[in-house]
Amino acid sequence: MKVLINGEWCDSLSGKTFAVHNPATGGLVGEAPLCGEDDVRSAVESADEAFGDWAARSPRDRGKILFFAAEEVRRRNTDLGALLTAEQGKPIREAIDEINGFANILEFYHALSAGGWGEYQDLPGYGHAIVRREPLGICGAIIPWNMPALIMGWKIGPALVAGNTLIVKPARTAPLTCGKLAEILAGAGIPPGVLSVVTGPGETVGREIARNPAIKKVSFTGEGSTGREVALDAAPALKRLTLELGGSDPMIVCDDADIGMAVDGVIKGRFYNCGQTCTAVKRLYLYESIADEFVRRLVARAGEIVVGNGMDRGVSMGPMNNRQGLDRLTRQVDAARERDEGEIIMGGKAPEGDMYEQGFFFLPTLIAGVPHDSALFSEEIFGPALPIATVRDLDEALERANDSRYGLGASVWTRNADVITRATGELEAGIVWVNQHLRIPPDVPFGGTKGSGIGRENGSRALDDYTEEKTILIRPG
Ligand code: NAD
């Protein structure tokens, strides 16, 4: 791929590139330009030039381009999905879902572009008050590798409809699909400079986006430690920040829950995308009275997961995306094994066999009877391993669930209205699900509390985050 700057697809200024490998096979998928700070500055220059005309267009005009792009993305979802599988690892069905999810977000913001903008009030004594919503200017989007298309959509949709220009930095191990999606947006009519894509390391490209004073807002999704660095880099320019960081979502299953439904919820919630989803089920709390039956059924269902290359028929879980993530997960599971923290009742290691040798594979892993002070509960487990513990009642379940530095998502599985009322009120999380987990429609705000971040994406209010309010008071003269 090339990078998109000022409407042109170009190499990095240094001419250097980096390779993108398939996490299932180790094969080369493609190359991307190895950009540095100067490439970002050049994108900033073109974004600055493009801003005035783009901001002057009507929101509907801007939204229409997103709509045309969404149509084209849906038409090409199979090819785009195959590219996403090749660079990211997820099974093709999940990859196509993610591509459709990207289109869904663009369509959602297209729909909002037709709504009213700003407010008017009649204020006797002051005259007429108009609150205008104005775009911020140049914005930056820093994307992780786990859901690159979807997360790019969360940022592009509101930023562009609101009239900003945007510089996107994809992750190093999954930049190619982001590049193709940008190509489709450009083809649909996004003018030169309005959308740029700059690939390269976080330490140079990402940091320049965070630091550059001409960039007014940065929306970052990734690890908490990186988010803190972004916040420090952005602080001198007093930038607006949205930080979507890691999570350790608890799932509480009460004794009256529909067990079949909840077991399905764990399978999807933990093993989707090989466990590499910010809002995956990362801690499972089962009421004591149902724990044995639940675990038995969970083991049976998890045993049906087919691990392999995401392009192969019948595969339901691909490899992890990168060596670093696999090593971290292996360390976390090994540490629990060495300290005797719970019993590994399934998996706990990489699968064996020729077809797994070149990839970053790990078996679906269940660890039962994990003590509450285990690192498996306090650290983010970003892979297909699930620590399980039992709880006596709702008091204990809520105490354990909230005993975390994270606060992204949480779910409670029950039929009891009182339990639902109490749990949804007391769980410390940005999103609380009842009898479901993981799925996030673009229609509602999404983001974390505590160490899981600052700000929200999605929903109509994301547009507020990409605009500045200007209050105008007019006294008839
Ligand atoms: P990461 O923090 O390593 O990288 C994210 C992005 O930041 C990449 O593009 C990277 O190149 C860039 N980057 C790295 N160092 C930087 C720096 N100093 N300045 C600016 N940019 C820099 O995260 P990751 O490993 O790609 O993603 C996994 C993490 O993301 C997990 O913790 C996961 O929970 C989290 N996540 C959160 C959400 C959410 O919405 N809350 C969604 C998806 C993923």
Short mmCIF file of C-alpha atoms and ligand atoms in Angstrom, two decimals:
data_model
loop_
_atom_site.label_atom_id
_atom_site.label_comp_id
_atom_site.label_asym_id
_atom_site.label_seq_id
_atom_site.Cartn_x
_atom_site.Cartn_y
_atom_site.Cartn_z
CA MET A 1 0.00 0.00 0.00
CA LYS A 2 0.91 3.67 -0.22
CA VAL A 3 -0.04 6.45 2.12
CA LEU A 4 -2.75 8.96 1.33
CA ILE A 5 -1.62 12.57 1.60
CA ASN A 6 -3.26 15.48 -0.21
CA GLY A 7 -5.38 13.10 -2.28
CA GLU A 8 -2.34 11.28 -3.64
CA TRP A 9 -1.10 7.81 -2.88
CA CYS A 10 2.59 8.14 -2.14
CA ASP A 11 5.64 6.51 -0.59
CA SER A 12 7.08 7.67 2.71
CA LEU A 13 9.47 10.63 2.44
CA SER A 14 12.31 8.29 3.43
CA GLY A 15 11.27 5.77 0.78
CA LYS A 16 11.39 3.04 3.41
CA THR A 17 8.67 0.43 3.90
CA PHE A 18 7.74 -2.24 6.43
CA ALA A 19 6.35 -5.71 5.82
CA VAL A 20 2.94 -6.96 6.95
CA HIS A 21 2.84 -10.69 7.63
CA ASN A 22 -0.02 -13.15 7.86
CA PRO A 23 -0.32 -14.18 11.54
CA ALA A 24 -1.56 -17.65 10.54
CA THR A 25 1.18 -18.55 8.08
CA GLY A 26 3.97 -16.02 8.51
CA GLY A 27 3.68 -15.28 4.76
CA LEU A 28 4.03 -11.78 3.37
CA VAL A 29 0.68 -10.03 2.88
CA GLY A 30 1.97 -6.66 1.73
CA GLU A 31 4.13 -3.67 2.49
CA ALA A 32 3.35 -0.23 3.82
CA PRO A 33 5.37 2.99 3.83
CA LEU A 34 7.51 3.50 6.94
CA CYS A 35 6.59 7.11 7.59
CA GLY A 36 8.07 9.45 10.16
CA GLU A 37 7.27 12.83 11.68
CA ASP A 38 7.80 14.69 8.38
CA ASP A 39 5.16 12.63 6.61
CA VAL A 40 2.67 13.55 9.35
CA ARG A 41 3.62 17.23 9.01
CA SER A 42 3.01 17.04 5.29
CA ALA A 43 -0.43 15.47 5.94
CA VAL A 44 -1.12 18.27 8.44
CA GLU A 45 -0.31 20.89 5.81
CA SER A 46 -2.72 19.41 3.27
CA ALA A 47 -5.39 18.84 5.94
CA ASP A 48 -5.10 22.50 6.90
CA GLU A 49 -5.51 23.66 3.31
CA ALA A 50 -8.51 21.40 2.76
CA PHE A 51 -10.29 22.34 5.98
CA GLY A 52 -11.98 25.64 4.94
CA ASP A 53 -13.83 24.27 1.90
CA TRP A 54 -14.78 21.03 3.61
CA ALA A 55 -16.14 22.84 6.68
CA ALA A 56 -18.13 25.17 4.43
CA ARG A 57 -20.05 22.31 2.84
CA SER A 58 -23.38 21.30 4.31
CA PRO A 59 -23.33 18.30 6.69
CA ARG A 60 -25.68 16.51 4.27
CA ASP A 61 -23.21 16.96 1.46
CA ARG A 62 -20.46 15.46 3.58
CA GLY A 63 -22.72 12.66 4.82
CA LYS A 64 -23.69 11.73 1.26
CA ILE A 65 -20.08 10.89 0.44
CA LEU A 66 -19.92 8.55 3.43
CA PHE A 67 -23.12 6.90 2.23
CA PHE A 68 -21.72 6.29 -1.27
CA ALA A 69 -18.53 4.90 0.28
CA ALA A 70 -20.57 2.57 2.53
CA GLU A 71 -22.37 1.16 -0.53
CA GLU A 72 -19.06 0.40 -2.21
CA VAL A 73 -17.62 -1.13 0.97
CA ARG A 74 -20.60 -3.49 1.20
CA ARG A 75 -20.23 -4.41 -2.48
CA ARG A 76 -16.59 -5.36 -1.91
CA ASN A 77 -16.98 -6.85 1.57
CA THR A 78 -15.68 -10.31 0.63
CA ASP A 79 -12.38 -9.04 -0.81
CA LEU A 80 -11.94 -6.55 1.99
CA GLY A 81 -12.74 -9.27 4.52
CA ALA A 82 -10.13 -11.58 2.96
CA LEU A 83 -7.51 -8.84 3.25
CA LEU A 84 -8.47 -8.24 6.87
CA THR A 85 -8.20 -11.96 7.63
CA ALA A 86 -4.81 -12.13 5.92
CA GLU A 87 -3.27 -9.32 7.96
CA GLN A 88 -5.21 -9.61 11.22
CA GLY A 89 -5.97 -13.32 11.53
CA LYS A 90 -9.71 -13.41 12.33
CA PRO A 91 -11.93 -15.95 10.53
CA ILE A 92 -13.28 -14.66 7.23
CA ARG A 93 -16.89 -14.58 8.53
CA GLU A 94 -15.87 -12.29 11.40
CA ALA A 95 -13.80 -10.19 9.01
CA ILE A 96 -16.74 -9.65 6.64
CA ASP A 97 -18.90 -8.75 9.67
CA GLU A 98 -16.36 -6.14 10.65
CA ILE A 99 -16.26 -4.69 7.13
CA ASN A 100 -20.07 -4.49 7.13
CA GLY A 101 -19.81 -2.87 10.58
CA PHE A 102 -17.61 -0.17 9.06
CA ALA A 103 -20.25 0.47 6.37
CA ASN A 104 -22.96 0.51 9.05
CA ILE A 105 -21.17 3.30 10.93
CA LEU A 106 -20.78 5.43 7.81
CA GLU A 107 -24.50 4.95 7.08
CA PHE A 108 -25.37 5.90 10.65
CA TYR A 109 -23.46 9.19 10.46
CA HIS A 110 -24.86 9.85 7.01
CA ALA A 111 -28.33 9.59 8.57
CA LEU A 112 -27.34 12.02 11.34
CA SER A 113 -25.97 14.48 8.83
CA ALA A 114 -29.55 15.31 7.88
CA GLY A 115 -30.47 16.31 11.44
CA GLY A 116 -30.52 19.80 12.91
CA TRP A 117 -27.27 21.39 14.02
CA GLY A 118 -26.93 23.93 16.81
CA GLU A 119 -29.64 25.66 18.86
CA TYR A 120 -31.61 28.85 19.01
CA GLN A 121 -33.08 30.52 22.10
CA ASP A 122 -35.06 33.66 22.58
CA LEU A 123 -33.61 35.36 25.69
CA PRO A 124 -35.52 38.48 26.69
CA GLY A 125 -33.02 41.11 27.84
CA TYR A 126 -30.23 39.60 25.75
CA GLY A 127 -31.99 39.18 22.44
CA HIS A 128 -31.53 36.05 20.37
CA ALA A 129 -29.09 33.37 21.41
CA ILE A 130 -27.66 31.10 18.76
CA VAL A 131 -25.40 28.23 19.69
CA ARG A 132 -23.46 27.28 16.58
CA ARG A 133 -21.60 24.01 16.25
CA GLU A 134 -18.36 24.47 14.40
CA PRO A 135 -15.83 21.83 13.38
CA LEU A 136 -12.57 21.76 15.31
CA GLY A 137 -10.16 21.68 12.37
CA ILE A 138 -7.61 18.92 11.88
CA CYS A 139 -8.17 15.77 13.96
CA GLY A 140 -6.04 12.68 14.46
CA ALA A 141 -7.12 9.03 14.74
CA ILE A 142 -4.77 6.40 16.16
CA ILE A 143 -6.01 2.86 15.51
CA PRO A 144 -5.14 -0.53 17.07
CA TRP A 145 -4.78 -3.80 15.16
CA ASN A 146 -7.57 -5.80 16.79
CA MET A 147 -10.60 -4.27 15.01
CA PRO A 148 -8.90 -1.88 12.59
CA ALA A 149 -11.81 -1.35 10.20
CA LEU A 150 -14.52 -0.92 12.80
CA ILE A 151 -12.49 1.42 14.98
CA MET A 152 -11.42 3.49 11.98
CA GLY A 153 -15.15 3.86 11.21
CA TRP A 154 -15.92 5.04 14.75
CA LYS A 155 -13.51 7.92 14.20
CA ILE A 156 -14.00 8.74 10.51
CA GLY A 157 -17.82 8.87 10.66
CA PRO A 158 -18.35 11.65 13.20
CA ALA A 159 -15.10 13.52 12.41
CA LEU A 160 -15.86 13.97 8.71
CA VAL A 161 -19.62 14.56 8.96
CA ALA A 162 -18.89 17.29 11.53
CA GLY A 163 -16.67 19.04 8.96
CA ASN A 164 -13.19 18.25 10.25
CA THR A 165 -10.24 16.96 8.31
CA LEU A 166 -8.70 13.77 9.66
CA ILE A 167 -5.30 12.07 9.73
CA VAL A 168 -5.51 8.33 10.39
CA LYS A 169 -2.65 6.24 11.70
CA PRO A 170 -3.34 2.50 11.48
CA ALA A 171 -1.49 -0.08 13.57
CA ARG A 172 1.72 -1.57 12.18
CA THR A 173 0.46 -5.13 11.99
CA ALA A 174 -2.87 -4.31 10.30
CA PRO A 175 -2.64 -1.20 8.10
CA LEU A 176 -3.67 -2.63 4.72
CA THR A 177 -7.44 -2.86 5.16
CA CYS A 178 -7.50 0.70 6.54
CA GLY A 179 -5.67 1.79 3.37
CA LYS A 180 -8.22 0.08 1.12
CA LEU A 181 -11.13 1.61 3.02
CA ALA A 182 -9.55 5.05 2.65
CA GLU A 183 -9.18 4.38 -1.08
CA ILE A 184 -12.93 3.71 -1.29
CA LEU A 185 -13.71 6.89 0.64
CA ALA A 186 -11.47 8.90 -1.67
CA GLY A 187 -13.16 7.27 -4.68
CA ALA A 188 -16.57 8.21 -3.27
CA GLY A 189 -15.62 11.89 -3.34
CA ILE A 190 -13.72 12.83 -0.18
CA PRO A 191 -11.64 15.78 -1.44
CA PRO A 192 -7.80 15.80 -1.30
CA GLY A 193 -6.44 16.60 2.16
CA VAL A 194 -9.70 15.89 3.99
CA LEU A 195 -8.67 12.33 4.84
CA SER A 196 -5.03 11.25 5.13
CA VAL A 197 -3.62 7.86 6.06
CA VAL A 198 -0.07 7.74 7.40
CA THR A 199 1.50 4.38 8.29
CA GLY A 200 4.47 3.69 10.54
CA PRO A 201 5.56 3.28 14.14
CA GLY A 202 3.63 4.66 17.08
CA GLU A 203 6.81 6.17 18.52
CA THR A 204 7.20 8.52 15.54
CA VAL A 205 3.97 8.77 13.50
CA GLY A 206 1.64 8.30 16.47
CA ARG A 207 3.60 10.66 18.70
CA GLU A 208 3.67 13.38 16.04
CA ILE A 209 -0.11 13.16 15.74
CA ALA A 210 -0.39 13.46 19.52
CA ARG A 211 2.06 16.36 19.73
CA ASN A 212 1.53 18.45 16.61
CA PRO A 213 -0.17 21.65 17.81
CA ALA A 214 -2.12 22.07 14.55
CA ILE A 215 -4.07 18.89 15.33
CA LYS A 216 -6.95 19.93 17.57
CA LYS A 217 -8.25 16.58 18.71
CA VAL A 218 -6.85 13.08 18.97
CA SER A 219 -8.98 10.00 19.23
CA PHE A 220 -6.83 7.12 20.39
CA THR A 221 -7.74 3.46 20.81
CA GLY A 222 -5.20 1.08 22.28
CA GLU A 223 -3.43 0.08 25.47
CA GLY A 224 -3.76 2.11 28.63
CA SER A 225 -0.03 2.76 28.90
CA THR A 226 0.08 4.11 25.33
CA GLY A 227 -3.01 6.21 26.03
CA ARG A 228 -1.25 7.87 28.94
CA GLU A 229 1.72 8.74 26.70
CA VAL A 230 -0.67 10.21 24.14
CA ALA A 231 -2.34 12.28 26.86
CA LEU A 232 1.04 13.64 28.03
CA ASP A 233 2.12 14.44 24.46
CA ALA A 234 -1.18 16.16 23.73
CA ALA A 235 -1.30 18.17 26.97
CA PRO A 236 0.90 21.17 25.99
CA ALA A 237 -1.44 22.03 23.10
CA LEU A 238 -4.54 21.46 25.30
CA LYS A 239 -5.97 19.09 22.72
CA ARG A 240 -9.28 17.41 22.98
CA LEU A 241 -8.80 13.74 23.68
CA THR A 242 -10.82 10.61 23.41
CA LEU A 243 -9.03 7.62 24.91
CA GLU A 244 -10.53 4.19 24.33
CA LEU A 245 -8.30 1.91 26.36
CA GLY A 246 -8.11 -1.65 27.61
CA GLY A 247 -10.71 -3.51 29.60
CA SER A 248 -11.25 -6.54 31.80
CA ASP A 249 -14.98 -7.07 31.46
CA PRO A 250 -16.66 -9.20 34.11
CA MET A 251 -19.61 -11.46 33.25
CA ILE A 252 -21.87 -12.46 36.13
CA VAL A 253 -24.12 -15.49 35.69
CA CYS A 254 -26.85 -15.74 38.34
CA ASP A 255 -28.59 -18.94 39.42
CA ASP A 256 -31.77 -18.13 37.47
CA ALA A 257 -29.99 -17.40 34.16
CA ASP A 258 -30.72 -19.24 30.93
CA ILE A 259 -27.59 -21.36 31.03
CA GLY A 260 -27.54 -22.29 27.34
CA MET A 261 -27.79 -18.64 26.37
CA ALA A 262 -25.09 -17.64 28.86
CA VAL A 263 -22.72 -20.39 27.67
CA ASP A 264 -23.16 -19.09 24.11
CA GLY A 265 -22.48 -15.62 25.49
CA VAL A 266 -19.13 -16.77 26.89
CA ILE A 267 -18.13 -18.56 23.68
CA LYS A 268 -18.80 -15.48 21.57
CA GLY A 269 -17.77 -13.03 24.28
CA ARG A 270 -14.38 -14.60 24.99
CA PHE A 271 -13.28 -16.38 21.82
CA TYR A 272 -14.53 -14.00 19.09
CA ASN A 273 -11.52 -12.42 17.35
CA CYS A 274 -9.32 -14.90 19.26
CA GLY A 275 -10.12 -13.07 22.48
CA GLN A 276 -8.58 -9.84 21.25
CA THR A 277 -11.54 -7.53 21.72
CA CYS A 278 -11.54 -4.67 24.20
CA THR A 279 -14.98 -5.65 25.49
CA ALA A 280 -14.39 -9.40 25.47
CA VAL A 281 -15.56 -11.39 28.51
CA LYS A 282 -12.32 -11.44 30.50
CA ARG A 283 -13.54 -12.55 33.95
CA LEU A 284 -16.34 -15.05 34.51
CA TYR A 285 -18.20 -15.09 37.86
CA LEU A 286 -20.64 -17.97 38.33
CA TYR A 287 -23.12 -18.40 41.18
CA GLU A 288 -21.95 -21.46 43.14
CA SER A 289 -25.18 -23.41 42.67
CA ILE A 290 -24.94 -23.46 38.85
CA ALA A 291 -21.14 -23.51 38.46
CA ASP A 292 -20.64 -27.24 37.89
CA GLU A 293 -23.30 -27.56 35.22
CA PHE A 294 -22.23 -24.31 33.60
CA VAL A 295 -18.57 -25.30 33.37
CA ARG A 296 -19.46 -28.75 32.01
CA ARG A 297 -21.55 -27.21 29.23
CA LEU A 298 -18.94 -24.52 28.57
CA VAL A 299 -16.18 -27.10 28.16
CA ALA A 300 -18.35 -29.02 25.69
CA ARG A 301 -19.07 -25.91 23.61
CA ALA A 302 -15.48 -24.63 23.74
CA GLY A 303 -14.36 -28.08 22.55
CA GLU A 304 -16.23 -27.42 19.29
CA ILE A 305 -14.07 -24.39 18.46
CA VAL A 306 -11.92 -25.12 15.42
CA VAL A 307 -8.58 -23.31 15.52
CA GLY A 308 -6.79 -22.60 12.26
CA ASN A 309 -6.15 -20.25 9.39
CA GLY A 310 -9.12 -17.85 9.24
CA MET A 311 -9.45 -18.43 5.49
CA ASP A 312 -10.02 -22.18 5.89
CA ARG A 313 -13.52 -23.56 5.80
CA GLY A 314 -14.92 -24.48 9.22
CA VAL A 315 -12.34 -22.54 11.22
CA SER A 316 -14.03 -20.64 14.06
CA MET A 317 -10.97 -19.13 15.76
CA GLY A 318 -7.86 -17.80 14.02
CA PRO A 319 -4.40 -17.06 15.39
CA MET A 320 -3.55 -14.15 17.62
CA ASN A 321 -2.41 -11.13 15.65
CA ASN A 322 1.19 -10.81 16.74
CA ARG A 323 4.11 -12.44 18.55
CA GLN A 324 4.09 -9.88 21.38
CA GLY A 325 0.47 -10.63 22.25
CA LEU A 326 1.01 -14.39 22.09
CA ASP A 327 4.10 -14.18 24.33
CA ARG A 328 2.24 -12.05 26.85
CA LEU A 329 -0.72 -14.43 27.01
CA THR A 330 1.60 -17.44 27.32
CA ARG A 331 3.41 -15.72 30.21
CA GLN A 332 0.13 -14.94 31.96
CA VAL A 333 -1.17 -18.51 31.68
CA ASP A 334 2.22 -20.02 32.64
CA ALA A 335 2.45 -17.76 35.69
CA ALA A 336 -0.99 -18.93 36.87
CA ARG A 337 0.06 -22.55 36.31
CA GLU A 338 3.32 -22.09 38.25
CA ARG A 339 1.57 -20.37 41.15
CA ASP A 340 -1.15 -22.99 41.15
CA GLU A 341 -3.82 -20.32 40.65
CA GLY A 342 -6.79 -22.39 39.53
CA GLU A 343 -7.03 -25.44 37.33
CA ILE A 344 -6.48 -25.28 33.58
CA ILE A 345 -9.42 -27.39 32.47
CA MET A 346 -8.92 -26.74 28.79
CA GLY A 347 -6.09 -25.54 26.52
CA GLY A 348 -3.37 -23.53 28.23
CA LYS A 349 -0.89 -23.81 25.36
CA ALA A 350 -0.40 -23.54 21.63
CA PRO A 351 -1.96 -26.24 19.44
CA GLU A 352 0.45 -28.78 17.98
CA GLY A 353 0.87 -29.79 14.35
CA ASP A 354 2.51 -28.58 11.14
CA MET A 355 -0.32 -26.20 10.24
CA TYR A 356 0.23 -24.23 13.45
CA GLU A 357 3.97 -23.94 13.33
CA GLN A 358 4.35 -20.63 11.52
CA GLY A 359 1.41 -18.86 13.18
CA PHE A 360 0.60 -17.22 16.51
CA PHE A 361 -1.91 -19.83 17.63
CA PHE A 362 -3.16 -20.52 21.15
CA LEU A 363 -5.85 -23.00 22.17
CA PRO A 364 -9.15 -21.89 23.72
CA THR A 365 -8.28 -21.92 27.40
CA LEU A 366 -10.49 -22.21 30.48
CA ILE A 367 -9.08 -21.86 33.99
CA ALA A 368 -11.48 -22.72 36.81
CA GLY A 369 -11.30 -21.92 40.52
CA VAL A 370 -9.05 -18.91 40.02
CA PRO A 371 -8.42 -17.03 43.30
CA HIS A 372 -9.63 -13.47 43.32
CA ASP A 373 -6.17 -12.00 43.88
CA SER A 374 -4.71 -13.71 40.78
CA ALA A 375 -3.12 -11.56 38.08
CA LEU A 376 -5.51 -13.32 35.68
CA PHE A 377 -8.20 -11.11 37.19
CA SER A 378 -6.22 -7.91 37.70
CA GLU A 379 -4.43 -7.77 34.31
CA GLU A 380 -6.10 -7.53 30.91
CA ILE A 381 -6.10 -10.97 29.25
CA PHE A 382 -6.03 -10.06 25.57
CA GLY A 383 -6.33 -13.52 24.05
CA PRO A 384 -8.40 -16.73 24.21
CA ALA A 385 -8.02 -17.56 27.91
CA LEU A 386 -10.75 -17.16 30.51
CA PRO A 387 -10.35 -17.19 34.31
CA ILE A 388 -13.45 -18.45 36.14
CA ALA A 389 -14.47 -18.06 39.80
CA THR A 390 -17.59 -18.80 41.80
CA VAL A 391 -19.48 -16.28 43.91
CA ARG A 392 -22.04 -16.82 46.67
CA ASP A 393 -24.50 -14.09 45.75
CA LEU A 394 -24.99 -10.75 44.03
CA ASP A 395 -23.16 -8.82 46.77
CA GLU A 396 -20.02 -10.84 46.23
CA ALA A 397 -20.41 -10.85 42.44
CA LEU A 398 -20.65 -7.05 42.29
CA GLU A 399 -17.76 -6.60 44.71
CA ARG A 400 -15.51 -8.87 42.61
CA ALA A 401 -16.66 -7.39 39.33
CA ASN A 402 -15.93 -3.84 40.48
CA ASP A 403 -12.59 -4.76 42.05
CA SER A 404 -10.66 -3.82 38.90
CA ARG A 405 -8.74 -0.85 37.62
CA TYR A 406 -10.74 -1.21 34.38
CA GLY A 407 -14.31 -0.14 33.70
CA LEU A 408 -15.12 -0.74 30.05
CA GLY A 409 -17.97 -3.28 29.83
CA ALA A 410 -19.75 -5.72 32.15
CA SER A 411 -22.67 -8.09 31.86
CA VAL A 412 -25.19 -9.74 34.13
CA TRP A 413 -27.19 -12.81 33.12
CA THR A 414 -30.48 -13.22 34.97
CA ARG A 415 -34.27 -13.12 34.61
CA ASN A 416 -34.78 -11.23 37.87
CA ALA A 417 -35.83 -7.58 37.46
CA ASP A 418 -34.51 -6.59 40.90
CA VAL A 419 -31.11 -8.06 40.12
CA ILE A 420 -31.07 -6.27 36.76
CA THR A 421 -31.93 -2.94 38.41
CA ARG A 422 -29.28 -3.31 41.07
CA ALA A 423 -26.51 -4.70 38.85
CA THR A 424 -26.97 -2.17 36.05
CA GLY A 425 -26.89 0.58 38.65
CA GLU A 426 -23.86 -0.64 40.59
CA LEU A 427 -21.55 -2.13 37.94
CA GLU A 428 -18.71 0.31 37.30
CA ALA A 429 -18.51 0.27 33.52
CA GLY A 430 -19.19 2.43 30.48
CA ILE A 431 -21.51 -0.20 29.02
CA VAL A 432 -23.54 -2.79 30.92
CA TRP A 433 -25.26 -5.61 29.07
CA VAL A 434 -28.09 -7.77 30.38
CA ASN A 435 -28.25 -11.32 28.98
CA GLN A 436 -25.74 -10.41 26.28
CA HIS A 437 -22.14 -9.23 25.98
CA LEU A 438 -19.81 -7.75 23.36
CA ARG A 439 -22.09 -6.36 20.67
CA ILE A 440 -21.95 -2.60 20.23
CA PRO A 441 -24.32 -0.82 17.82
CA PRO A 442 -23.16 2.57 16.50
CA ASP A 443 -26.36 4.18 17.76
CA VAL A 444 -25.34 4.47 21.43
CA PRO A 445 -22.32 5.97 23.22
CA PHE A 446 -19.41 3.63 23.81
CA GLY A 447 -16.38 4.09 26.03
CA GLY A 448 -14.88 3.28 29.39
CA THR A 449 -14.74 4.51 32.97
CA LYS A 450 -11.80 4.22 35.39
CA GLY A 451 -8.63 3.02 33.62
CA SER A 452 -10.54 2.15 30.46
CA GLY A 453 -10.51 5.64 29.10
CA ILE A 454 -11.91 9.11 28.70
CA GLY A 455 -14.78 10.16 26.49
CA ARG A 456 -17.22 8.28 24.30
CA GLU A 457 -17.45 7.29 20.67
CA ASN A 458 -20.52 6.40 18.63
CA GLY A 459 -24.03 7.74 18.97
CA SER A 460 -25.17 11.21 18.02
CA ARG A 461 -23.16 12.85 20.80
CA ALA A 462 -19.87 11.80 19.19
CA LEU A 463 -20.57 14.70 16.83
CA ASP A 464 -20.43 17.06 19.82
CA ASP A 465 -16.92 15.82 20.57
CA TYR A 466 -15.83 16.73 17.07
CA THR A 467 -17.29 20.23 17.21
CA GLU A 468 -16.86 23.39 19.22
CA GLU A 469 -19.85 25.34 20.49
CA LYS A 470 -19.96 29.02 19.73
CA THR A 471 -22.54 31.10 21.56
CA ILE A 472 -23.79 34.15 19.67
CA LEU A 473 -25.98 36.72 21.43
CA ILE A 474 -27.74 39.18 19.15
CA ARG A 475 -29.47 42.24 20.55
CA PRO A 476 -31.67 43.98 17.98
CA GLY A 477 -30.10 47.38 17.31
P1 NAD B 1 -1.23 -0.10 21.32
O1 NAD B 1 -1.43 0.91 22.39
O2 NAD B 1 0.01 -0.88 21.32
O3 NAD B 1 -1.30 0.60 19.88
C1 NAD B 1 -2.42 1.34 19.45
C2 NAD B 1 -1.97 2.33 18.40
O4 NAD B 1 -1.15 3.32 19.03
C3 NAD B 1 -1.14 1.75 17.27
O5 NAD B 1 -1.49 2.38 16.05
C4 NAD B 1 0.28 2.11 17.68
O6 NAD B 1 1.18 2.16 16.61
C5 NAD B 1 0.07 3.48 18.30
N1 NAD B 1 1.11 3.91 19.24
C6 NAD B 1 2.01 3.16 19.92
N2 NAD B 1 2.79 3.95 20.70
C7 NAD B 1 2.36 5.21 20.52
C8 NAD B 1 2.75 6.46 21.08
N3 NAD B 1 3.73 6.58 21.97
N4 NAD B 1 2.07 7.57 20.69
C9 NAD B 1 1.05 7.49 19.82
N5 NAD B 1 0.65 6.33 19.25
C10 NAD B 1 1.29 5.20 19.60
O7 NAD B 1 -2.52 -1.04 21.37
P2 NAD B 1 -2.81 -2.36 20.50
O8 NAD B 1 -1.92 -3.43 21.03
O9 NAD B 1 -2.76 -2.02 19.05
O10 NAD B 1 -4.33 -2.65 20.87
C11 NAD B 1 -4.73 -3.49 21.92
C12 NAD B 1 -5.25 -2.66 23.09
O11 NAD B 1 -6.28 -1.78 22.65
C13 NAD B 1 -5.90 -3.52 24.17
O12 NAD B 1 -5.54 -3.03 25.44
C14 NAD B 1 -7.39 -3.29 23.95
O13 NAD B 1 -8.21 -3.53 25.05
C15 NAD B 1 -7.41 -1.86 23.51
N6 NAD B 1 -8.64 -1.56 22.78
C16 NAD B 1 -9.56 -0.71 23.34
C17 NAD B 1 -10.76 -0.44 22.68
C18 NAD B 1 -11.77 0.48 23.26
O14 NAD B 1 -12.62 0.96 22.52
N7 NAD B 1 -11.76 0.76 24.55
C19 NAD B 1 -11.00 -1.01 21.43
C20 NAD B 1 -10.05 -1.87 20.89
C21 NAD B 1 -8.86 -2.11 21.57
#
